[in-house]
mmCIF file of C-alpha atoms in Angstrom:
data_model
loop_
_atom_site.group_PDB
_atom_site.id
_atom_site.type_symbol
_atom_site.label_atom_id
_atom_site.label_comp_id
_atom_site.label_asym_id
_atom_site.label_seq_id
_atom_site.Cartn_x
_atom_site.Cartn_y
_atom_site.Cartn_z
ATOM 1 C CA MET Y 13 31.025 4.604 -25.765
ATOM 2 C CA GLU Y 14 33.164 5.378 -28.831
ATOM 3 C CA VAL Y 15 31.715 4.422 -32.212
ATOM 4 C CA ASP Y 16 33.701 4.185 -35.438
ATOM 5 C CA LYS Y 17 32.751 6.194 -38.541
ATOM 6 C CA ALA Y 18 31.319 3.110 -40.288
ATOM 7 C CA ALA Y 19 28.834 2.495 -37.468
ATOM 8 C CA ARG Y 20 25.225 1.773 -38.324
ATOM 9 C CA LYS Y 21 22.729 4.365 -37.119
ATOM 10 C CA ILE Y 22 19.549 2.785 -35.811
ATOM 11 C CA MET Y 23 16.710 5.141 -34.888
ATOM 12 C CA VAL Y 24 14.077 3.902 -32.445
ATOM 13 C CA ALA Y 25 10.827 5.858 -32.222
ATOM 14 C CA LEU Y 26 9.564 6.062 -28.643
ATOM 15 C CA HIS Y 27 6.081 6.853 -27.380
ATOM 16 C CA ASP Y 28 4.349 6.793 -24.029
ATOM 17 C CA ASN Y 29 3.498 3.096 -24.234
ATOM 18 C CA GLU Y 30 5.001 -0.296 -23.411
ATOM 19 C CA GLU Y 31 5.236 -1.324 -27.057
ATOM 20 C CA SER Y 32 7.867 1.272 -27.948
ATOM 21 C CA LEU Y 33 10.097 0.233 -25.045
ATOM 22 C CA TYR Y 34 9.616 -3.386 -26.107
ATOM 23 C CA ALA Y 35 10.682 -2.423 -29.667
ATOM 24 C CA LEU Y 36 13.830 -0.796 -28.258
ATOM 25 C CA GLU Y 37 14.633 -3.835 -26.120
ATOM 26 C CA TRP Y 38 14.052 -6.105 -29.112
ATOM 27 C CA ALA Y 39 16.377 -3.996 -31.266
ATOM 28 C CA LEU Y 40 19.052 -4.022 -28.568
ATOM 29 C CA ASN Y 41 18.789 -7.803 -28.227
ATOM 30 C CA HIS Y 42 18.654 -8.628 -31.943
ATOM 31 C CA LEU Y 43 20.407 -5.902 -33.920
ATOM 32 C CA ILE Y 44 23.698 -5.468 -32.104
ATOM 33 C CA ASN Y 45 26.605 -7.863 -32.282
ATOM 34 C CA PRO Y 46 26.584 -9.946 -29.101
ATOM 35 C CA VAL Y 47 30.390 -10.280 -29.057
ATOM 36 C CA ILE Y 48 31.700 -7.841 -26.444
ATOM 37 C CA GLY Y 49 33.668 -5.003 -27.997
ATOM 38 C CA CYS Y 50 32.331 -5.606 -31.513
ATOM 39 C CA ASN Y 51 29.338 -3.309 -31.472
ATOM 40 C CA SER Y 52 29.326 -1.003 -34.468
ATOM 41 C CA SER Y 53 25.830 0.390 -33.993
ATOM 42 C CA LYS Y 54 24.731 3.725 -32.618
ATOM 43 C CA PHE Y 55 21.148 4.105 -31.448
ATOM 44 C CA VAL Y 56 19.213 7.329 -31.878
ATOM 45 C CA LEU Y 57 16.264 7.483 -29.496
ATOM 46 C CA ILE Y 58 13.574 9.874 -30.669
ATOM 47 C CA TYR Y 59 10.448 10.942 -28.828
ATOM 48 C CA ALA Y 60 7.968 13.115 -30.710
ATOM 49 C CA ALA Y 61 5.150 14.550 -28.613
ATOM 50 C CA PRO Y 62 2.029 15.844 -30.352
ATOM 51 C CA GLU Y 63 1.016 19.460 -29.877
ATOM 52 C CA ALA Y 64 -1.243 20.109 -26.879
ATOM 53 C CA MET Y 65 -3.525 22.166 -29.129
ATOM 54 C CA ALA Y 66 -4.780 19.521 -31.536
ATOM 55 C CA SER Y 67 -7.513 19.245 -34.116
ATOM 56 C CA THR Y 68 -10.323 16.799 -33.648
ATOM 57 C CA PRO Y 69 -10.131 14.046 -36.290
ATOM 58 C CA LEU Y 70 -13.826 14.190 -37.164
ATOM 59 C CA THR Y 71 -14.409 17.912 -37.615
ATOM 60 C CA GLY Y 72 -10.977 19.361 -38.312
ATOM 61 C CA LYS Y 73 -11.767 22.196 -35.910
ATOM 62 C CA GLU Y 74 -9.363 23.148 -33.181
ATOM 63 C CA ILE Y 75 -10.250 22.227 -29.637
ATOM 64 C CA ALA Y 76 -10.509 25.356 -27.499
ATOM 65 C CA PHE Y 77 -8.466 24.883 -24.330
ATOM 66 C CA SER Y 78 -7.809 27.533 -21.734
ATOM 67 C CA SER Y 79 -4.168 28.528 -21.339
ATOM 68 C CA HIS Y 80 -4.145 26.799 -17.927
ATOM 69 C CA VAL Y 81 -5.287 23.486 -19.454
ATOM 70 C CA VAL Y 82 -2.719 23.802 -22.256
ATOM 71 C CA GLY Y 83 0.005 24.390 -19.657
ATOM 72 C CA VAL Y 84 -1.032 21.306 -17.689
ATOM 73 C CA LEU Y 85 -1.119 19.193 -20.862
ATOM 74 C CA LYS Y 86 2.342 20.367 -21.884
ATOM 75 C CA ARG Y 87 3.784 19.670 -18.409
ATOM 76 C CA ASN Y 88 2.254 16.194 -18.434
ATOM 77 C CA GLN Y 89 3.618 15.520 -21.932
ATOM 78 C CA LYS Y 90 7.066 16.649 -20.840
ATOM 79 C CA ARG Y 91 6.983 14.435 -17.727
ATOM 80 C CA MET Y 92 5.859 11.447 -19.771
ATOM 81 C CA ALA Y 93 8.537 12.045 -22.399
ATOM 82 C CA GLU Y 94 11.237 12.360 -19.735
ATOM 83 C CA LYS Y 95 10.059 9.140 -18.055
ATOM 84 C CA VAL Y 96 10.121 7.193 -21.340
ATOM 85 C CA MET Y 97 13.530 8.600 -22.298
ATOM 86 C CA GLU Y 98 14.924 7.732 -18.864
ATOM 87 C CA GLN Y 99 13.772 4.113 -19.239
ATOM 88 C CA ALA Y 100 15.163 3.964 -22.774
ATOM 89 C CA THR Y 101 18.578 5.337 -21.796
ATOM 90 C CA LYS Y 102 18.797 2.791 -18.960
ATOM 91 C CA LEU Y 103 18.161 0.010 -21.484
ATOM 92 C CA CYS Y 104 20.914 1.332 -23.781
ATOM 93 C CA GLN Y 105 23.341 1.663 -20.874
ATOM 94 C CA LYS Y 106 22.502 -1.861 -19.721
ATOM 95 C CA HIS Y 107 23.402 -3.175 -23.190
ATOM 96 C CA GLY Y 108 26.496 -0.969 -23.420
ATOM 97 C CA VAL Y 109 25.598 0.662 -26.727
ATOM 98 C CA ALA Y 110 26.307 4.165 -27.932
ATOM 99 C CA TYR Y 111 23.168 6.289 -28.092
ATOM 100 C CA GLU Y 112 21.850 9.790 -28.345
ATOM 101 C CA SER Y 113 18.364 10.944 -27.450
ATOM 102 C CA LYS Y 114 16.246 13.643 -29.026
ATOM 103 C CA MET Y 115 12.815 15.006 -28.124
ATOM 104 C CA PHE Y 116 10.562 16.993 -30.444
ATOM 105 C CA VAL Y 117 7.073 18.476 -30.459
ATOM 106 C CA GLY Y 118 5.001 17.898 -33.552
ATOM 107 C CA GLU Y 119 3.000 15.266 -35.392
ATOM 108 C CA PRO Y 120 4.957 12.124 -34.366
ATOM 109 C CA LYS Y 121 4.765 10.216 -37.656
ATOM 110 C CA ILE Y 122 5.943 13.233 -39.664
ATOM 111 C CA VAL Y 123 8.693 14.184 -37.201
ATOM 112 C CA ILE Y 124 9.989 10.606 -37.117
ATOM 113 C CA CYS Y 125 10.208 10.348 -40.905
ATOM 114 C CA GLU Y 126 11.789 13.795 -41.279
ATOM 115 C CA MET Y 127 14.398 13.118 -38.597
ATOM 116 C CA SER Y 128 15.253 9.693 -40.004
ATOM 117 C CA LYS Y 129 16.029 11.421 -43.310
ATOM 118 C CA LYS Y 130 17.852 14.385 -41.752
ATOM 119 C CA LEU Y 131 20.018 12.164 -39.522
ATOM 120 C CA ARG Y 132 20.640 9.683 -42.341
ATOM 121 C CA VAL Y 133 19.783 6.642 -40.278
ATOM 122 C CA ASP Y 134 20.366 3.161 -41.662
ATOM 123 C CA LEU Y 135 17.294 1.635 -40.016
ATOM 124 C CA LEU Y 136 14.158 2.969 -38.333
ATOM 125 C CA VAL Y 137 12.549 0.793 -35.645
ATOM 126 C CA VAL Y 138 8.931 1.437 -34.655
ATOM 127 C CA GLU Y 139 6.442 -0.509 -32.590
ATOM 128 C CA SER Y 140 3.407 -2.248 -33.952
ATOM 129 C CA HIS Y 141 0.022 -1.155 -32.650
ATOM 130 C CA GLU Y 142 -2.035 -4.086 -31.486
ATOM 131 C CA GLY Y 143 -5.488 -4.694 -32.833
ATOM 132 C CA GLY Y 144 -7.197 -6.479 -35.653
ATOM 133 C CA TRP Y 145 -6.879 -5.580 -39.295
ATOM 134 C CA ILE Y 146 -10.090 -3.526 -39.192
ATOM 135 C CA LYS Y 147 -8.734 -1.326 -36.395
ATOM 136 C CA ARG Y 148 -5.425 -0.903 -38.217
ATOM 137 C CA PHE Y 149 -7.187 -0.149 -41.511
ATOM 138 C CA PHE Y 150 -9.288 2.657 -40.036
ATOM 139 C CA SER Y 151 -6.579 4.082 -37.770
ATOM 140 C CA ALA Y 152 -5.411 7.411 -39.169
ATOM 141 C CA ASN Y 153 -2.621 7.689 -36.600
ATOM 142 C CA ASN Y 154 -0.876 4.384 -37.270
ATOM 143 C CA ILE Y 155 2.705 5.591 -37.003
ATOM 144 C CA GLY Y 156 4.237 2.309 -38.106
ATOM 145 C CA ARG Y 157 2.207 2.177 -41.321
ATOM 146 C CA TYR Y 158 2.970 5.814 -42.094
ATOM 147 C CA CYS Y 159 6.704 5.306 -41.545
ATOM 148 C CA VAL Y 160 6.760 2.185 -43.735
ATOM 149 C CA ASP Y 161 5.120 4.198 -46.514
ATOM 150 C CA HIS Y 162 7.043 7.491 -46.142
ATOM 151 C CA ALA Y 163 10.462 6.968 -44.521
ATOM 152 C CA LYS Y 164 13.477 7.152 -46.825
ATOM 153 C CA CYS Y 165 15.250 4.300 -45.027
ATOM 154 C CA PRO Y 166 14.385 0.685 -44.197
ATOM 155 C CA VAL Y 167 11.755 0.403 -41.443
ATOM 156 C CA MET Y 168 11.403 -2.469 -39.009
ATOM 157 C CA VAL Y 169 8.047 -2.789 -37.268
ATOM 158 C CA VAL Y 170 8.379 -4.771 -34.040
ATOM 159 C CA LYS Y 171 5.287 -6.586 -32.861
ATOM 160 C CA ARG Y 172 5.075 -7.528 -29.209
ATOM 161 C CA THR Y 173 4.482 -11.249 -28.927
ATOM 162 C CA GLN Y 174 4.562 -11.594 -25.157
ATOM 163 C CA GLN Y 175 3.770 -9.627 -22.029
ATOM 164 C CA TYR Y 176 6.691 -7.243 -21.494
ATOM 165 C CA PHE Y 177 6.004 -5.507 -18.161
#
């Protein structure tokens, strides 16, 4: 689908969960012009997979995995990322919007913020993690909160209000 030069760039951060696909569907339903032929938005779908060799959050020491286990983890991450991206591209095609998809390996919240700046997106859409305020307060990996605090563009956090799948 051809997009004019004044098109809005909307980045949607995807993860291996239902909430990120719900956030994409919500953005497609609410952020594009419903009049056929008047869509001036381009969606950038980004999937950032964490490294297979991670540090434990309590000790800061690296987990020692054998090379076989690391290989299995990386293959599983790749399969999951491909599955999520396939579902996301089907949603974009269903809505008839222009899109591009990108996959990265790295700390998701940092990659998402860096890419939103590098690609000069107009809006970043992320999902909201469910849970009470205590869980959100103590969660070090809350991507939505990190993006709200660090992204250089407006951030929309989409909270799932109903069962999606």
